[in-house]
């Protein structure tokens, strides 16, 4: 196997933590001696051991502690993200790699956290360990788009999602919108829900649709075992929302609910009200969400909410499910923005993926303007 193969394996391992590690990054680690893998691991759950420690443990389990210590000494380690160098929930991984006397570290990308960025690499090099940074860098950066956005933008990673007709409509004039997309598309949207920490809608959408804002997929559909717990996303509402029959599904269950409005801040049970007196509070609200470890959100709001995020350039990804139907001129547009002064001045996105769910087309775009 080649260096690229070992790093690709580290990335593959890292993905196993996708549903469990946020707000931490996904990290995988492979330990190699004489061109053979002697240990591998990944960060399995937020607050638990990091990938490097789990890889060391796997080596000990396979060969026994004494033999593993001898094997790890002089080994090569492949990790998609720079080993941590500060102690938070767990001891610094860079210290462990130095202690076990590895020979060389292949690191996909540096940690964007300014408190860590390059620090772990310096510690390893100072200890005489050879370090190479940048192996499969593009793939490593893509893997942790959420974490990189959290660190660089000081806000959650934001995905905007909408289901629309061929003529760009989301509902009839009457407000009827069930169901534009197919059952297959809706099932796929639940996979997106499972990968974020919060789901956001505006008050109007909450009152008109009474959505549950939950992940409704079986554990086996998400790749989870029977014993693993699926943590439901936080339900996030913009606008003064009070308990009523109109929104009974939102307040059902034990999921945490955050409501942002001009109402006084208060917290009781699983519900927290955040007060914002200024009209343009979105950036502050997003920072407050990140402070609560809500590192990613799926915005499923209606036209007004989607417009607000787009106009303020506060989104990283746009997902559109387009159904093969026409809803006509008087139906409600998915998005309604003011026209730019010129085509050149228009906001352009990068299309990264197209998928088909029955007769619907799902298109995923990245916002390259952030």
Short mmCIF file of C-alpha atoms in Angstrom, two decimals:
data_model
loop_
_atom_site.label_atom_id
_atom_site.label_comp_id
_atom_site.label_asym_id
_atom_site.label_seq_id
_atom_site.Cartn_x
_atom_site.Cartn_y
_atom_site.Cartn_z
CA UNK A 1 0.00 0.00 0.00
CA UNK A 2 1.04 3.60 -0.59
CA UNK A 3 0.84 6.71 1.57
CA UNK A 4 -2.32 7.81 -0.27
CA UNK A 5 -3.97 4.48 0.53
CA UNK A 6 -3.27 4.80 4.25
CA UNK A 7 -4.62 8.37 4.35
CA UNK A 8 -7.69 7.29 2.39
CA UNK A 9 -8.24 4.62 5.06
CA UNK A 10 -7.93 7.29 7.79
CA UNK A 11 -10.62 9.35 6.03
CA UNK A 12 -12.83 6.27 5.70
CA UNK A 13 -12.50 5.61 9.43
CA UNK A 14 -13.19 9.25 10.31
CA UNK A 15 -16.57 9.13 8.54
CA UNK A 16 -17.77 6.53 11.03
CA UNK A 17 -18.09 9.28 13.63
CA UNK A 18 -20.32 11.47 11.45
CA UNK A 19 -23.45 11.24 13.61
CA UNK A 20 -21.75 11.32 17.00
CA UNK A 21 -18.81 13.74 17.21
CA UNK A 22 -20.12 17.24 16.51
CA UNK A 23 -19.08 19.89 17.46
CA UNK A 24 -15.73 18.08 17.24
CA UNK A 25 -14.28 17.21 13.82
CA UNK A 26 -14.33 13.75 12.26
CA UNK A 27 -10.87 12.21 12.60
CA UNK A 28 -9.42 8.85 11.66
CA UNK A 29 -5.97 7.47 12.42
CA UNK A 30 -3.90 4.63 10.96
CA UNK A 31 -0.63 3.34 12.46
CA UNK A 32 1.71 1.62 9.99
CA UNK A 33 4.88 -0.45 10.51
CA UNK A 34 6.79 -2.07 7.65
CA UNK A 35 4.01 -1.10 5.24
CA UNK A 36 1.36 -2.95 7.31
CA UNK A 37 -1.43 -1.48 9.42
CA UNK A 38 -0.84 -2.36 13.08
CA UNK A 39 -3.51 -0.13 14.59
CA UNK A 40 -6.39 2.08 13.53
CA UNK A 41 -9.14 4.08 15.16
CA UNK A 42 -11.47 7.05 14.88
CA UNK A 43 -13.05 9.66 17.09
CA UNK A 44 -16.26 7.84 17.99
CA UNK A 45 -18.17 10.27 20.18
CA UNK A 46 -17.93 13.87 21.40
CA UNK A 47 -16.05 14.04 24.69
CA UNK A 48 -14.53 10.58 24.28
CA UNK A 49 -11.06 9.44 23.13
CA UNK A 50 -9.65 10.96 19.97
CA UNK A 51 -8.68 8.90 16.93
CA UNK A 52 -4.98 8.64 17.77
CA UNK A 53 -5.67 7.20 21.24
CA UNK A 54 -8.17 4.70 19.84
CA UNK A 55 -5.65 3.61 17.20
CA UNK A 56 -3.03 3.01 19.92
CA UNK A 57 -5.58 1.04 21.95
CA UNK A 58 -6.47 -1.10 18.94
CA UNK A 59 -2.80 -1.96 18.48
CA UNK A 60 -2.51 -2.98 22.14
CA UNK A 61 -5.65 -5.10 21.85
CA UNK A 62 -4.31 -6.85 18.76
CA UNK A 63 -0.72 -7.50 19.87
CA UNK A 64 -0.74 -7.06 23.65
CA UNK A 65 0.55 -3.98 25.46
CA UNK A 66 4.28 -4.77 25.53
CA UNK A 67 4.57 -5.82 21.90
CA UNK A 68 2.37 -2.91 20.78
CA UNK A 69 4.64 -0.39 22.50
CA UNK A 70 7.63 -1.82 20.61
CA UNK A 71 5.74 -1.85 17.31
CA UNK A 72 4.44 1.72 17.60
CA UNK A 73 7.96 3.01 18.29
CA UNK A 74 9.39 3.91 14.88
CA UNK A 75 6.01 3.62 13.13
CA UNK A 76 4.32 5.94 10.65
CA UNK A 77 0.99 7.54 11.60
CA UNK A 78 -1.62 8.82 9.17
CA UNK A 79 -4.28 11.23 10.42
CA UNK A 80 -6.60 13.48 8.41
CA UNK A 81 -6.41 16.40 10.88
CA UNK A 82 -3.54 17.82 12.91
CA UNK A 83 -3.24 16.09 16.31
CA UNK A 84 -4.57 18.26 19.13
CA UNK A 85 -2.06 19.98 21.38
CA UNK A 86 -4.30 21.37 24.13
CA UNK A 87 -6.18 19.55 26.87
CA UNK A 88 -9.96 19.85 26.95
CA UNK A 89 -12.11 16.75 27.39
CA UNK A 90 -9.12 14.52 26.63
CA UNK A 91 -5.30 14.76 26.93
CA UNK A 92 -3.35 16.17 23.93
CA UNK A 93 -2.84 13.56 21.20
CA UNK A 94 0.46 15.12 20.09
CA UNK A 95 1.90 14.27 23.53
CA UNK A 96 0.80 10.64 23.15
CA UNK A 97 2.46 10.32 19.73
CA UNK A 98 5.69 11.73 21.16
CA UNK A 99 5.49 9.41 24.19
CA UNK A 100 5.09 6.34 21.95
CA UNK A 101 8.05 7.48 19.83
CA UNK A 102 6.50 7.35 16.38
CA UNK A 103 8.90 8.03 13.51
CA UNK A 104 6.79 9.95 11.01
CA UNK A 105 3.39 11.67 10.89
CA UNK A 106 1.36 12.21 7.72
CA UNK A 107 -1.24 14.91 8.39
CA UNK A 108 -3.95 15.78 5.87
CA UNK A 109 -4.60 19.33 7.02
CA UNK A 110 -3.86 21.69 9.89
CA UNK A 111 -6.44 22.37 12.59
CA UNK A 112 -8.17 25.72 11.82
CA UNK A 113 -8.55 26.48 15.54
CA UNK A 114 -6.14 29.40 16.10
CA UNK A 115 -5.21 27.93 19.50
CA UNK A 116 -4.04 24.71 17.82
CA UNK A 117 -3.16 25.63 14.22
CA UNK A 118 0.36 24.35 13.62
CA UNK A 119 1.09 23.98 17.33
CA UNK A 120 0.84 20.20 17.39
CA UNK A 121 3.06 19.96 14.32
CA UNK A 122 5.74 22.12 15.97
CA UNK A 123 5.69 19.97 19.11
CA UNK A 124 6.14 16.79 17.06
CA UNK A 125 8.97 18.22 14.97
CA UNK A 126 10.68 19.54 18.09
CA UNK A 127 10.58 15.97 19.44
CA UNK A 128 12.40 14.74 16.32
CA UNK A 129 9.37 13.31 14.54
CA UNK A 130 9.24 13.86 10.78
CA UNK A 131 5.95 15.51 9.75
CA UNK A 132 4.42 15.83 6.29
CA UNK A 133 1.30 18.00 5.90
CA UNK A 134 -1.06 18.07 2.92
CA UNK A 135 -1.61 14.44 1.93
CA UNK A 136 -5.13 14.29 0.38
CA UNK A 137 -5.63 17.83 1.68
CA UNK A 138 -8.69 18.54 -0.50
CA UNK A 139 -10.47 15.41 0.70
CA UNK A 140 -9.53 16.12 4.32
CA UNK A 141 -10.86 19.67 4.12
CA UNK A 142 -14.10 18.48 2.52
CA UNK A 143 -14.61 15.91 5.26
CA UNK A 144 -14.72 18.55 7.99
CA UNK A 145 -16.48 21.46 6.27
CA UNK A 146 -18.67 21.89 9.35
CA UNK A 147 -15.77 22.13 11.80
CA UNK A 148 -13.77 24.46 9.54
CA UNK A 149 -16.77 26.80 9.19
CA UNK A 150 -17.29 26.83 12.97
CA UNK A 151 -13.69 27.85 13.54
CA UNK A 152 -13.32 30.36 10.71
CA UNK A 153 -16.78 31.97 10.68
CA UNK A 154 -17.66 31.67 14.40
CA UNK A 155 -21.10 30.31 13.54
CA UNK A 156 -22.77 27.00 12.73
CA UNK A 157 -22.47 25.40 9.31
CA UNK A 158 -25.71 26.35 7.53
CA UNK A 159 -27.59 24.23 5.00
CA UNK A 160 -30.61 25.79 3.26
CA UNK A 161 -33.14 23.26 2.00
CA UNK A 162 -36.25 23.59 -0.14
CA UNK A 163 -38.56 21.40 -2.21
CA UNK A 164 -39.86 23.15 -5.32
CA UNK A 165 -41.72 22.64 -8.57
CA UNK A 166 -40.11 22.95 -12.01
CA UNK A 167 -41.20 26.60 -12.10
CA UNK A 168 -39.61 27.32 -8.72
CA UNK A 169 -42.73 27.27 -6.52
CA UNK A 170 -43.02 25.87 -2.99
CA UNK A 171 -46.77 26.16 -2.42
CA UNK A 172 -50.06 27.07 -4.04
CA UNK A 173 -51.59 30.50 -3.43
CA UNK A 174 -53.72 28.89 -0.70
CA UNK A 175 -50.56 27.75 1.08
CA UNK A 176 -51.00 24.08 0.24
CA UNK A 177 -47.64 22.38 -0.22
CA UNK A 178 -48.13 18.70 0.78
CA UNK A 179 -46.49 16.97 -0.92
CA UNK A 180 -44.36 18.55 -3.63
CA UNK A 181 -41.48 16.12 -3.28
CA UNK A 182 -41.67 12.33 -3.42
CA UNK A 183 -41.50 9.99 -0.38
CA UNK A 184 -37.98 9.03 -1.53
CA UNK A 185 -36.87 12.69 -1.45
CA UNK A 186 -38.41 13.22 1.96
CA UNK A 187 -36.61 10.16 3.28
CA UNK A 188 -33.34 11.54 1.96
CA UNK A 189 -34.02 14.86 3.68
CA UNK A 190 -34.23 12.96 6.97
CA UNK A 191 -30.68 11.74 6.36
CA UNK A 192 -29.64 15.39 6.14
CA UNK A 193 -31.51 16.08 9.39
CA UNK A 194 -29.60 13.29 11.09
CA UNK A 195 -26.28 14.96 10.25
CA UNK A 196 -27.05 18.39 11.75
CA UNK A 197 -27.35 19.59 15.33
CA UNK A 198 -30.38 21.81 14.76
CA UNK A 199 -33.33 22.36 12.41
CA UNK A 200 -34.52 25.94 11.92
CA UNK A 201 -37.83 27.33 10.68
CA UNK A 202 -39.60 30.67 10.92
CA UNK A 203 -42.71 31.18 13.03
CA UNK A 204 -45.00 31.31 9.98
CA UNK A 205 -43.80 27.93 8.73
CA UNK A 206 -44.14 26.49 12.24
CA UNK A 207 -47.75 27.67 12.57
CA UNK A 208 -48.83 26.82 9.02
CA UNK A 209 -47.23 23.38 8.73
CA UNK A 210 -46.95 22.24 12.38
CA UNK A 211 -43.77 20.27 11.55
CA UNK A 212 -42.26 17.71 13.92
CA UNK A 213 -38.67 18.77 13.07
CA UNK A 214 -37.35 15.33 13.98
CA UNK A 215 -35.37 12.54 12.32
CA UNK A 216 -37.81 9.77 11.51
CA UNK A 217 -35.55 6.99 10.24
CA UNK A 218 -34.77 3.62 11.80
CA UNK A 219 -31.34 3.19 13.40
CA UNK A 220 -30.30 0.62 10.80
CA UNK A 221 -31.11 3.16 8.05
CA UNK A 222 -28.62 5.52 9.69
CA UNK A 223 -25.93 2.89 10.19
CA UNK A 224 -26.45 2.83 13.96
CA UNK A 225 -26.63 -0.27 16.16
CA UNK A 226 -29.60 -1.00 18.41
CA UNK A 227 -27.65 0.14 21.47
CA UNK A 228 -26.52 3.47 19.99
CA UNK A 229 -28.55 6.53 20.86
CA UNK A 230 -29.76 8.85 18.11
CA UNK A 231 -29.74 12.39 19.47
CA UNK A 232 -32.55 14.37 17.87
CA UNK A 233 -31.62 17.82 16.49
CA UNK A 234 -32.50 20.94 18.46
CA UNK A 235 -35.68 22.59 17.17
CA UNK A 236 -34.95 26.25 16.39
CA UNK A 237 -37.68 28.82 15.74
CA UNK A 238 -37.26 32.45 14.67
CA UNK A 239 -40.22 34.51 15.88
CA UNK A 240 -42.42 34.56 18.97
CA UNK A 241 -43.87 31.06 19.15
CA UNK A 242 -46.14 29.98 22.00
CA UNK A 243 -47.55 26.57 22.80
CA UNK A 244 -50.82 25.90 21.00
CA UNK A 245 -52.60 23.25 18.94
CA UNK A 246 -51.13 24.92 15.84
CA UNK A 247 -47.63 23.86 16.83
CA UNK A 248 -48.34 20.78 18.93
CA UNK A 249 -45.81 18.61 17.05
CA UNK A 250 -42.95 21.02 17.69
CA UNK A 251 -43.53 21.00 21.45
CA UNK A 252 -44.08 17.22 21.56
CA UNK A 253 -41.27 15.00 22.78
CA UNK A 254 -38.17 15.84 24.79
CA UNK A 255 -36.02 17.51 22.12
CA UNK A 256 -34.49 20.83 23.07
CA UNK A 257 -36.29 23.88 21.63
CA UNK A 258 -34.74 27.31 21.11
CA UNK A 259 -36.96 30.27 20.21
CA UNK A 260 -35.45 33.60 19.13
CA UNK A 261 -37.69 36.67 19.42
CA UNK A 262 -38.13 40.01 21.18
CA UNK A 263 -39.69 38.25 24.15
CA UNK A 264 -37.67 38.26 27.42
CA UNK A 265 -35.03 35.56 27.71
CA UNK A 266 -36.07 32.63 29.86
CA UNK A 267 -35.50 28.91 30.16
CA UNK A 268 -37.70 26.17 31.52
CA UNK A 269 -37.53 22.46 30.91
CA UNK A 270 -36.34 21.75 27.38
CA UNK A 271 -37.39 25.19 26.06
CA UNK A 272 -35.12 28.24 25.90
CA UNK A 273 -36.22 31.70 24.75
CA UNK A 274 -33.45 34.02 23.52
CA UNK A 275 -34.17 37.74 23.45
CA UNK A 276 -33.07 39.99 20.56
CA UNK A 277 -34.28 43.58 20.47
CA UNK A 278 -32.42 44.62 17.32
CA UNK A 279 -34.03 43.85 13.96
CA UNK A 280 -30.81 42.52 12.43
CA UNK A 281 -29.97 39.91 15.06
CA UNK A 282 -29.22 36.91 12.87
CA UNK A 283 -25.41 36.97 13.19
CA UNK A 284 -25.60 37.30 16.97
CA UNK A 285 -28.19 34.53 17.12
CA UNK A 286 -25.95 32.19 15.11
CA UNK A 287 -23.04 32.89 17.45
CA UNK A 288 -25.29 32.11 20.42
CA UNK A 289 -26.25 28.80 18.79
CA UNK A 290 -22.59 27.86 18.31
CA UNK A 291 -21.93 28.73 21.96
CA UNK A 292 -24.54 26.06 22.76
CA UNK A 293 -22.60 23.47 20.69
CA UNK A 294 -25.07 23.69 17.81
CA UNK A 295 -22.37 23.41 15.17
CA UNK A 296 -24.63 22.83 12.15
CA UNK A 297 -28.22 23.75 11.24
CA UNK A 298 -30.63 22.82 8.49
CA UNK A 299 -32.84 25.75 7.53
CA UNK A 300 -36.22 24.45 6.39
CA UNK A 301 -38.05 27.74 6.67
CA UNK A 302 -40.34 29.26 4.05
CA UNK A 303 -39.58 31.96 1.52
CA UNK A 304 -39.04 34.77 4.06
CA UNK A 305 -36.58 32.77 6.17
CA UNK A 306 -34.63 31.46 3.18
CA UNK A 307 -34.45 34.98 1.72
CA UNK A 308 -33.06 36.36 4.98
CA UNK A 309 -30.20 33.86 5.09
CA UNK A 310 -29.38 34.34 1.40
CA UNK A 311 -29.48 38.15 1.50
CA UNK A 312 -27.17 38.16 4.52
CA UNK A 313 -24.89 35.59 2.84
CA UNK A 314 -25.24 33.36 5.89
CA UNK A 315 -25.24 29.91 4.35
CA UNK A 316 -22.72 27.33 3.21
CA UNK A 317 -24.85 24.89 1.28
CA UNK A 318 -28.12 24.96 -0.67
CA UNK A 319 -30.09 21.76 -1.30
CA UNK A 320 -32.98 21.87 -3.77
CA UNK A 321 -35.38 19.01 -4.44
CA UNK A 322 -37.11 19.74 -7.75
CA UNK A 323 -40.32 17.82 -8.49
CA UNK A 324 -41.61 17.27 -12.07
CA UNK A 325 -44.67 19.51 -11.78
CA UNK A 326 -45.80 23.08 -12.48
CA UNK A 327 -47.67 25.11 -9.87
CA UNK A 328 -48.31 28.25 -11.91
CA UNK A 329 -47.83 32.01 -11.80
CA UNK A 330 -49.85 32.81 -8.66
CA UNK A 331 -48.23 30.12 -6.53
CA UNK A 332 -45.59 30.99 -3.94
CA UNK A 333 -41.95 31.28 -5.07
CA UNK A 334 -39.32 29.26 -3.25
CA UNK A 335 -37.04 32.30 -3.18
CA UNK A 336 -37.82 35.94 -3.94
CA UNK A 337 -34.79 38.21 -4.06
CA UNK A 338 -34.23 41.71 -5.38
CA UNK A 339 -32.63 41.70 -8.82
CA UNK A 340 -28.90 42.53 -9.00
CA UNK A 341 -27.71 45.54 -11.00
CA UNK A 342 -26.11 43.23 -13.55
CA UNK A 343 -25.59 39.55 -14.34
CA UNK A 344 -21.97 39.98 -13.32
CA UNK A 345 -23.07 41.16 -9.87
CA UNK A 346 -25.36 38.17 -9.27
CA UNK A 347 -24.57 35.63 -6.56
CA UNK A 348 -23.17 32.45 -8.11
CA UNK A 349 -23.03 29.08 -6.38
CA UNK A 350 -21.00 25.97 -7.16
CA UNK A 351 -23.00 22.87 -8.04
CA UNK A 352 -21.29 19.89 -6.40
CA UNK A 353 -23.77 17.04 -6.75
CA UNK A 354 -26.95 15.89 -8.46
CA UNK A 355 -29.01 12.88 -7.36
CA UNK A 356 -32.29 11.34 -8.46
CA UNK A 357 -35.03 10.19 -6.06
CA UNK A 358 -37.78 8.60 -8.11
CA UNK A 359 -38.72 11.47 -10.46
CA UNK A 360 -37.27 14.26 -8.28
CA UNK A 361 -33.85 15.80 -8.84
CA UNK A 362 -31.81 16.78 -5.79
CA UNK A 363 -29.14 19.39 -6.49
CA UNK A 364 -26.53 20.39 -3.91
CA UNK A 365 -24.70 23.71 -4.20
CA UNK A 366 -21.83 25.20 -2.18
CA UNK A 367 -21.73 28.91 -1.43
CA UNK A 368 -18.23 29.97 -2.49
CA UNK A 369 -18.85 33.60 -1.52
CA UNK A 370 -18.33 33.15 2.25
#
